[in-house]
């Protein structure tokens, strides 16, 4: 059965916390390495998401029935989304010094995913866990436990922002009105 990681092990992602200057620098430095391999890293993250949490594919009409990672990797829709996710994270990292800019980026993404794509918010937590896992493996030389802890904080803050926007747009009412 699919393990809904976002609902248990990642509970620590539910509390927003302030990033220190040192944590910001660790995030920016490690991201520079990851972003050099933007497309490969993005695709690896999304493949891991869709293989380990197959229900997350339900929102993507072009590959929701594909199971083989080799086939998933060829999907243009998957590659486009990988690119968009990486660009959005890049913006977040560039704006680490401006909480207003960070909040408006998260807001834009969350509104579109709630209102247009109708993605359950738990998938943002699940994806955050997958990002941490893949970056820790693929960039183990730069993602030390300290760096991983800084990323955990950033992603937790993003998930909190997403949850707040979902509440604001009345997600519970929206999702139950279609039942
Ligand atoms: C860090 C998290 C994420 C970021 C930054 C992100 C970013 C984006 C962006 C920028 C777009 C295109 C613009 C738009 O329509 O809003 C998009 C589209 C989309 N996203 Fe995400 N996304 C994230 C997580 C997710 C998750 C977890 C899911 C579902 C499991 C998802 C499903 C979709 C779908 C179905 C589309 C439309 C795809 C298409 O039309 O081809 N996203 N995303």
Coordinates of N, CA, C and O and ligand atoms in Angstrom, one line a residue, residues 49-50 55-57 59-62 77 80-81 84-86 88-89 108-109 112-113 116-117 119-120 123-124 127-128 131 155 158, ligand 1:
X49 N 8.7 10.9 -6.7 CA 7.3 11.2 -6.2 C 6.3 10.2 -6.8 O 5.5 9.6 -6.1
X50 N 6.3 10.1 -8.1 CA 5.3 9.4 -8.8 C 5.4 7.9 -8.6 O 4.4 7.1 -8.6
X55 N -0.5 7.7 -6.2 CA -1.7 8.5 -6.3 C -1.5 9.9 -6.7 O -2.4 10.6 -7.1
X56 N -0.2 10.4 -6.5 CA 0.1 11.8 -6.9 C 0.0 12.0 -8.5 O -0.1 13.1 -8.9
X57 N 0.0 10.8 -9.2 CA -0.1 11.0 -10.7 C -1.5 11.3 -11.1 O -1.7 11.7 -12.3
X59 N -3.4 13.7 -11.0 CA -3.7 15.0 -11.5 C -3.1 15.3 -12.9 O -3.3 16.3 -13.5
X60 N -2.3 14.3 -13.4 CA -1.6 14.5 -14.6 C -2.2 13.6 -15.7 O -1.8 12.4 -15.8
X61 N -3.0 14.2 -16.6 CA -3.7 13.3 -17.5 C -2.8 12.6 -18.5 O -3.2 11.5 -18.9
X62 N -1.7 13.2 -18.8 CA -0.8 12.5 -19.8 C 0.0 11.4 -19.3 O 0.5 10.6 -20.1
X77 N 4.9 16.2 -20.2 CA 4.1 16.9 -19.1 C 4.9 16.8 -17.8 O 5.0 17.7 -17.0
X80 N 8.0 19.1 -18.0 CA 7.6 20.5 -17.9 C 7.3 20.8 -16.4 O 7.7 21.9 -15.9
X81 N 6.6 19.9 -15.7 CA 6.3 20.2 -14.4 C 7.6 20.2 -13.5 O 7.7 21.1 -12.6
X84 N 9.1 23.5 -14.0 CA 8.3 24.6 -13.2 C 8.6 24.5 -11.7 O 8.8 25.6 -11.1
X85 N 8.6 23.3 -11.2 CA 8.9 23.2 -9.8 C 10.3 23.7 -9.4 O 10.5 24.5 -8.5
X86 N 11.3 23.4 -10.3 CA 12.7 23.8 -10.0 C 12.8 25.3 -10.1 O 13.5 26.0 -9.3
X88 N 10.4 27.5 -9.6 CA 9.7 28.1 -8.5 C 10.6 28.1 -7.2 O 10.6 29.0 -6.4
X89 N 11.3 26.9 -7.0 CA 12.2 26.8 -5.9 C 13.3 27.8 -6.0 O 13.7 28.4 -5.1
X108 N 0.9 32.3 -5.2 CA 0.6 32.1 -6.6 C 0.5 30.6 -6.9 O -0.5 30.2 -7.5
X109 N 1.5 29.9 -6.5 CA 1.5 28.4 -6.7 C 0.3 27.8 -6.0 O -0.4 26.9 -6.6
X112 N -3.1 28.4 -7.6 CA -3.3 27.7 -8.9 C -3.6 26.2 -8.6 O -4.4 25.6 -9.2
X113 N -2.8 25.6 -7.6 CA -3.0 24.2 -7.4 C -4.3 23.9 -6.7 O -4.9 22.8 -6.9
X116 N -7.2 25.6 -9.7 CA -7.2 25.2 -11.1 C -6.9 23.7 -11.2 O -7.6 22.9 -11.8
X117 N -5.9 23.2 -10.5 CA -5.5 21.8 -10.6 C -6.1 20.9 -9.5 O -6.0 19.7 -9.7
X119 N -5.3 20.0 -6.5 CA -4.4 19.1 -5.9 C -4.6 19.1 -4.4 O -4.6 20.2 -3.8
X120 N -4.8 18.0 -3.8 CA -4.9 17.9 -2.3 C -3.6 18.5 -1.7 O -2.5 18.1 -2.1
X123 N -0.1 16.7 -0.8 CA 0.9 16.3 -1.7 C 2.1 17.3 -1.7 O 3.2 17.0 -2.1
X124 N 1.9 18.5 -1.2 CA 3.0 19.5 -1.1 C 4.0 19.0 0.0 O 5.2 19.1 -0.1
X127 N 5.7 15.9 -1.4 CA 6.8 16.3 -2.4 C 8.0 16.9 -1.6 O 9.1 16.7 -2.0
X128 N 7.7 17.7 -0.5 CA 8.8 18.2 0.2 C 9.7 17.1 0.8 O 10.9 17.2 0.8
X131 N 11.8 15.8 -2.0 CA 12.9 16.7 -2.4 C 14.0 16.5 -1.4 O 15.2 16.3 -1.8
X155 N 11.2 24.3 3.5 CA 10.1 23.5 2.9 C 8.9 23.5 3.8 O 7.8 23.6 3.4
X158 N 7.2 26.7 3.4 CA 6.5 26.7 2.2 C 5.2 26.0 2.4 O 4.1 26.5 2.0
Ligands
LIG1 C1 6.9 22.8 -4.7 C2 5.8 22.4 -5.2 C3 5.2 22.8 -6.5 C4 5.5 23.8 -7.4 C5 6.5 24.9 -7.1 C6 4.7 23.6 -8.5 C7 4.7 24.5 -9.6 C8 3.8 24.5 -10.7 C9 3.7 25.5 -11.7 C10 4.6 26.7 -11.8 C11 2.8 25.0 -12.6 C12 2.4 25.8 -13.9 C13 1.6 27.0 -13.7 C14 0.2 26.7 -13.1 O1 -0.7 26.2 -13.8 O2 0.0 27.1 -12.0 C15 2.3 23.8 -12.1 C16 1.3 23.0 -12.7 C17 0.8 21.9 -12.2 N1 1.1 21.3 -11.0 FE1 2.5 21.9 -9.7 N2 3.9 22.5 -8.4 C18 4.2 22.0 -7.2 C19 3.6 20.8 -6.7 C20 2.7 20.0 -7.3 C21 2.1 18.8 -6.8 C22 2.6 18.2 -5.4 C23 1.2 18.4 -7.7 C24 0.4 17.1 -7.6 C25 0.7 16.0 -7.0 C26 1.2 19.3 -8.8 C27 0.4 19.2 -9.9 C28 0.3 20.1 -10.9 C29 -0.5 20.0 -12.1 C30 -1.5 18.8 -12.4 C31 -0.2 21.0 -12.9 C32 -0.8 21.3 -14.3 C33 0.1 20.5 -15.3 C34 -0.2 20.7 -16.7 O3 -1.1 21.5 -17.1 O4 0.5 20.1 -17.5 N3 2.1 20.3 -8.5 N4 2.9 23.5 -11.0

